[in-house]
Amino acid sequence: MTNKESNAEYYSRRINELKSSISILKKKQKEEQRRERTHALCILGGEIAYLLGLNEFNEPSIEKVKKKIKENSSEIKKMLTS
């Protein structure tokens, strides 16, 4: 607080600074949550691909993938809903 600044002005300025800080923290928190969701979706996609037999060494035909989806549909549903 400067000599020329009144108590009301000082506290008004501090409140605005704190509001700004809170706003910045909320934005950072939302960004972190978005990153966590994206990461979880990537992991889920990898698990489903593994379940279907898709990997960098194996490129099964569409028919084989469709068959695997049918065979593992309940497992895939569990993964997507949990």
Short mmCIF file of C-alpha atoms in Angstrom, two decimals:
data_model
loop_
_atom_site.label_atom_id
_atom_site.label_comp_id
_atom_site.label_asym_id
_atom_site.label_seq_id
_atom_site.Cartn_x
_atom_site.Cartn_y
_atom_site.Cartn_z
CA MET A 1 0.00 0.00 0.00
CA THR A 2 1.43 3.35 -1.01
CA ASN A 3 1.07 6.55 0.99
CA LYS A 4 -1.41 8.00 -1.49
CA GLU A 5 -3.51 4.83 -1.69
CA SER A 6 -6.41 4.57 0.75
CA ASN A 7 -7.30 1.35 2.51
CA ALA A 8 -10.37 0.91 0.29
CA GLU A 9 -8.32 1.37 -2.86
CA TYR A 10 -5.65 -1.02 -1.60
CA TYR A 11 -8.13 -3.77 -0.74
CA SER A 12 -10.04 -3.23 -3.98
CA ARG A 13 -6.81 -3.63 -5.94
CA ARG A 14 -5.82 -6.74 -3.95
CA ILE A 15 -9.26 -8.31 -4.49
CA ASN A 16 -8.94 -7.76 -8.23
CA GLU A 17 -5.46 -9.27 -8.22
CA LEU A 18 -6.74 -12.32 -6.34
CA LYS A 19 -9.69 -12.71 -8.71
CA SER A 20 -7.26 -12.63 -11.61
CA SER A 21 -5.07 -15.27 -9.93
CA ILE A 22 -8.09 -17.50 -9.29
CA SER A 23 -9.15 -17.15 -12.93
CA ILE A 24 -5.68 -18.16 -14.12
CA LEU A 25 -5.64 -21.18 -11.77
CA LYS A 26 -9.08 -22.31 -12.98
CA LYS A 27 -7.89 -22.12 -16.61
CA LYS A 28 -4.79 -24.17 -15.75
CA GLN A 29 -6.94 -26.73 -13.92
CA LYS A 30 -9.28 -27.09 -16.92
CA GLU A 31 -6.30 -27.54 -19.24
CA GLU A 32 -4.83 -30.22 -16.96
CA GLN A 33 -8.18 -32.06 -16.86
CA ARG A 34 -8.38 -31.90 -20.66
CA ARG A 35 -4.88 -33.38 -20.92
CA GLU A 36 -5.77 -36.16 -18.49
CA ARG A 37 -8.94 -37.04 -20.46
CA THR A 38 -6.99 -37.06 -23.74
CA HIS A 39 -4.35 -39.32 -22.21
CA ALA A 40 -7.02 -41.70 -20.86
CA LEU A 41 -8.69 -41.86 -24.28
CA CYS A 42 -5.36 -42.67 -25.93
CA ILE A 43 -4.76 -45.49 -23.47
CA LEU A 44 -8.30 -46.80 -23.99
CA GLY A 45 -7.85 -46.72 -27.76
CA GLY A 46 -4.61 -48.67 -27.41
CA GLU A 47 -6.25 -51.26 -25.19
CA ILE A 48 -9.10 -51.74 -27.65
CA ALA A 49 -6.66 -51.99 -30.56
CA TYR A 50 -4.68 -54.61 -28.63
CA LEU A 51 -7.89 -56.50 -27.83
CA LEU A 52 -8.73 -56.52 -31.54
CA GLY A 53 -5.27 -57.75 -32.46
CA LEU A 54 -4.16 -54.51 -34.07
CA ASN A 55 -0.55 -53.59 -33.56
CA GLU A 56 2.45 -52.40 -35.53
CA PHE A 57 3.45 -55.99 -36.46
CA ASN A 58 0.01 -57.23 -37.43
CA GLU A 59 -2.37 -55.78 -40.00
CA PRO A 60 -5.40 -58.09 -40.02
CA SER A 61 -8.07 -57.86 -42.69
CA ILE A 62 -11.28 -55.89 -42.10
CA GLU A 63 -13.17 -59.18 -41.80
CA LYS A 64 -10.88 -60.38 -39.01
CA VAL A 65 -11.26 -57.07 -37.17
CA LYS A 66 -15.07 -57.21 -37.50
CA LYS A 67 -15.00 -60.78 -36.16
CA LYS A 68 -12.83 -59.72 -33.20
CA ILE A 69 -15.20 -56.82 -32.46
CA LYS A 70 -18.15 -59.21 -32.39
CA GLU A 71 -16.24 -61.66 -30.21
CA ASN A 72 -15.16 -58.94 -27.77
CA SER A 73 -18.13 -56.58 -27.92
CA SER A 74 -19.05 -57.01 -24.25
CA GLU A 75 -15.45 -56.37 -23.19
CA ILE A 76 -15.24 -53.29 -25.40
CA LYS A 77 -18.53 -51.98 -23.97
CA LYS A 78 -17.16 -52.43 -20.45
CA MET A 79 -14.04 -50.48 -21.39
CA LEU A 80 -16.04 -47.66 -22.91
CA THR A 81 -18.54 -47.35 -20.06
CA SER A 82 -16.19 -47.66 -17.09
#
